[in-house]
mmCIF file with all atom_site columns, C-alpha atoms in Angstrom:
data_model
loop_
_atom_site.group_PDB
_atom_site.id
_atom_site.type_symbol
_atom_site.label_atom_id
_atom_site.label_alt_id
_atom_site.label_comp_id
_atom_site.label_asym_id
_atom_site.label_entity_id
_atom_site.label_seq_id
_atom_site.pdbx_PDB_ins_code
_atom_site.Cartn_x
_atom_site.Cartn_y
_atom_site.Cartn_z
_atom_site.occupancy
_atom_site.B_iso_or_equiv
_atom_site.pdbx_formal_charge
_atom_site.auth_seq_id
_atom_site.auth_comp_id
_atom_site.auth_asym_id
_atom_site.auth_atom_id
_atom_site.pdbx_PDB_model_num
ATOM 1  C CA . UNK K 1 1  ? 146.582 259.571 72.184 1.00 55.00 ? 708 UNK K CA 1
ATOM 2  C CA . UNK K 1 2  ? 150.182 259.841 71.040 1.00 61.00 ? 709 UNK K CA 1
ATOM 3  C CA . UNK K 1 3  ? 149.301 258.027 67.789 1.00 61.00 ? 710 UNK K CA 1
ATOM 4  C CA . UNK K 1 4  ? 146.624 260.615 67.089 1.00 63.00 ? 711 UNK K CA 1
ATOM 5  C CA . UNK K 1 5  ? 149.116 263.478 67.650 1.00 59.00 ? 712 UNK K CA 1
ATOM 6  C CA . UNK K 1 6  ? 152.019 262.005 65.683 1.00 60.00 ? 713 UNK K CA 1
ATOM 7  C CA . UNK K 1 7  ? 150.254 259.887 63.095 1.00 59.00 ? 714 UNK K CA 1
ATOM 8  C CA . UNK K 1 8  ? 150.091 256.133 62.857 1.00 58.00 ? 715 UNK K CA 1
ATOM 9  C CA . UNK K 1 9  ? 153.070 253.956 63.557 1.00 60.00 ? 716 UNK K CA 1
ATOM 10 C CA . UNK K 1 10 ? 154.355 252.584 60.277 1.00 63.00 ? 717 UNK K CA 1
ATOM 11 C CA . UNK K 1 11 ? 155.898 255.541 58.551 1.00 69.00 ? 718 UNK K CA 1
ATOM 12 C CA . UNK K 1 12 ? 154.648 258.175 56.210 1.00 77.00 ? 719 UNK K CA 1
ATOM 13 C CA . UNK K 1 13 ? 151.585 257.698 54.041 1.00 85.00 ? 720 UNK K CA 1
ATOM 14 C CA . UNK K 1 14 ? 152.599 256.206 50.617 1.00 86.00 ? 721 UNK K CA 1
ATOM 15 C CA . UNK K 1 15 ? 150.036 258.382 48.819 1.00 91.00 ? 722 UNK K CA 1
ATOM 16 C CA . UNK K 1 16 ? 151.581 261.486 50.300 1.00 90.00 ? 723 UNK K CA 1
ATOM 17 C CA . UNK K 1 17 ? 155.078 260.311 49.311 1.00 91.00 ? 724 UNK K CA 1
ATOM 18 C CA . UNK K 1 18 ? 153.881 259.647 45.747 1.00 94.00 ? 725 UNK K CA 1
ATOM 19 C CA . UNK K 1 19 ? 152.288 263.075 45.577 1.00 95.00 ? 726 UNK K CA 1
ATOM 20 C CA . UNK K 1 20 ? 155.433 264.753 46.863 1.00 94.00 ? 727 UNK K CA 1
ATOM 21 C CA . UNK K 1 21 ? 157.550 262.920 44.288 1.00 96.00 ? 728 UNK K CA 1
ATOM 22 C CA . UNK K 1 22 ? 155.114 263.920 41.540 1.00 97.00 ? 729 UNK K CA 1
ATOM 23 C CA . UNK K 1 23 ? 155.224 267.534 42.692 1.00 97.00 ? 730 UNK K CA 1
ATOM 24 C CA . UNK K 1 24 ? 159.037 267.532 42.809 1.00 97.00 ? 731 UNK K CA 1
ATOM 25 C CA . UNK K 1 25 ? 159.201 266.168 39.241 1.00 97.00 ? 732 UNK K CA 1
ATOM 26 C CA . UNK K 1 26 ? 156.816 268.945 38.130 1.00 97.00 ? 733 UNK K CA 1
ATOM 27 C CA . UNK K 1 27 ? 158.916 271.572 39.866 1.00 97.00 ? 734 UNK K CA 1
ATOM 28 C CA . UNK K 1 28 ? 162.024 270.220 38.080 1.00 97.00 ? 735 UNK K CA 1
ATOM 29 C CA . UNK K 1 29 ? 160.187 270.345 34.750 1.00 98.00 ? 736 UNK K CA 1
ATOM 30 C CA . UNK K 1 30 ? 159.043 273.919 35.325 1.00 97.00 ? 737 UNK K CA 1
ATOM 31 C CA . UNK K 1 31 ? 162.549 275.018 36.379 1.00 97.00 ? 738 UNK K CA 1
ATOM 32 C CA . UNK K 1 32 ? 163.983 273.479 33.226 1.00 97.00 ? 739 UNK K CA 1
ATOM 33 C CA . UNK K 1 33 ? 161.334 275.202 31.105 1.00 97.00 ? 740 UNK K CA 1
ATOM 34 C CA . UNK K 1 34 ? 162.080 278.516 32.804 1.00 97.00 ? 741 UNK K CA 1
ATOM 35 C CA . UNK K 1 35 ? 165.745 278.202 32.000 1.00 97.00 ? 742 UNK K CA 1
ATOM 36 C CA . UNK K 1 36 ? 164.959 277.380 28.360 1.00 97.00 ? 743 UNK K CA 1
ATOM 37 C CA . UNK K 1 37 ? 162.551 280.275 28.000 1.00 96.00 ? 744 UNK K CA 1
ATOM 38 C CA . UNK K 1 38 ? 165.010 282.696 29.651 1.00 96.00 ? 745 UNK K CA 1
ATOM 39 C CA . UNK K 1 39 ? 167.766 281.594 27.263 1.00 95.00 ? 746 UNK K CA 1
ATOM 40 C CA . UNK K 1 40 ? 165.431 281.961 24.280 1.00 95.00 ? 747 UNK K CA 1
ATOM 41 C CA . UNK K 1 41 ? 164.387 285.418 25.488 1.00 93.00 ? 748 UNK K CA 1
ATOM 42 C CA . UNK K 1 42 ? 168.024 286.482 25.915 1.00 92.00 ? 749 UNK K CA 1
ATOM 43 C CA . UNK K 1 43 ? 168.809 285.304 22.387 1.00 91.00 ? 750 UNK K CA 1
ATOM 44 C CA . UNK K 1 44 ? 165.838 287.188 20.932 1.00 88.00 ? 751 UNK K CA 1
ATOM 45 C CA . UNK K 1 45 ? 166.767 290.332 22.867 1.00 87.00 ? 752 UNK K CA 1
ATOM 46 C CA . UNK K 1 46 ? 170.369 290.130 21.643 1.00 87.00 ? 753 UNK K CA 1
ATOM 47 C CA . UNK K 1 47 ? 169.162 289.660 18.060 1.00 85.00 ? 754 UNK K CA 1
ATOM 48 C CA . UNK K 1 48 ? 166.842 292.639 18.399 1.00 82.00 ? 755 UNK K CA 1
ATOM 49 C CA . UNK K 1 49 ? 169.615 294.795 19.743 1.00 76.00 ? 756 UNK K CA 1
ATOM 50 C CA . UNK K 1 50 ? 171.948 293.656 16.964 1.00 75.00 ? 757 UNK K CA 1
ATOM 51 C CA . UNK K 1 51 ? 169.330 294.461 14.313 1.00 62.00 ? 758 UNK K CA 1
ATOM 52 C CA . UNK K 1 52 ? 168.760 297.907 15.804 1.00 62.00 ? 759 UNK K CA 1
ATOM 53 C CA . UNK K 1 53 ? 172.456 298.661 15.631 1.00 58.00 ? 760 UNK K CA 1
ATOM 54 C CA . UNK K 1 54 ? 172.658 297.566 12.000 1.00 55.00 ? 761 UNK K CA 1
ATOM 55 C CA . UNK K 1 55 ? 169.684 299.654 10.911 1.00 54.00 ? 762 UNK K CA 1
ATOM 56 C CA . UNK K 1 56 ? 171.043 302.978 12.027 1.00 53.00 ? 763 UNK K CA 1
ATOM 57 C CA . UNK K 1 57 ? 171.233 305.119 8.867  1.00 59.00 ? 764 UNK K CA 1
ATOM 58 C CA . UNK K 1 58 ? 173.670 307.874 8.169  1.00 61.00 ? 765 UNK K CA 1
ATOM 59 C CA . UNK K 1 59 ? 172.496 311.072 6.557  1.00 67.00 ? 766 UNK K CA 1
ATOM 60 C CA . UNK K 1 60 ? 174.241 312.163 3.383  1.00 66.00 ? 767 UNK K CA 1
ATOM 61 C CA . UNK K 1 61 ? 175.956 315.590 3.657  1.00 64.00 ? 768 UNK K CA 1
ATOM 62 C CA . UNK K 1 62 ? 173.963 318.335 1.952  1.00 62.00 ? 769 UNK K CA 1
ATOM 63 C CA . UNK K 1 63 ? 175.454 319.725 -1.256 1.00 62.00 ? 770 UNK K CA 1
ATOM 64 C CA . UNK K 1 64 ? 175.666 323.500 -1.241 1.00 57.00 ? 771 UNK K CA 1
#
C-alpha cells in the first residue's frame, strides 16, 4: 500500500527526468530568446526616437 502511495522503490522515473531536463532546456532557450528580442526592441525604439528628434523641422521666419 505504501508503494502505491509513494511510488515504486527505486527512485524517480527516468522518462520523467528526461522530460523535465528537456523542458528546462526549452525554458532556458525561450528566456535567452526573450532577452535577445527585448534588446532588439530597445535598440529599434531608441533608433526611432533618435530619428524623430532629427526630423523636427524649423519654420523660416516670415519676411514682412
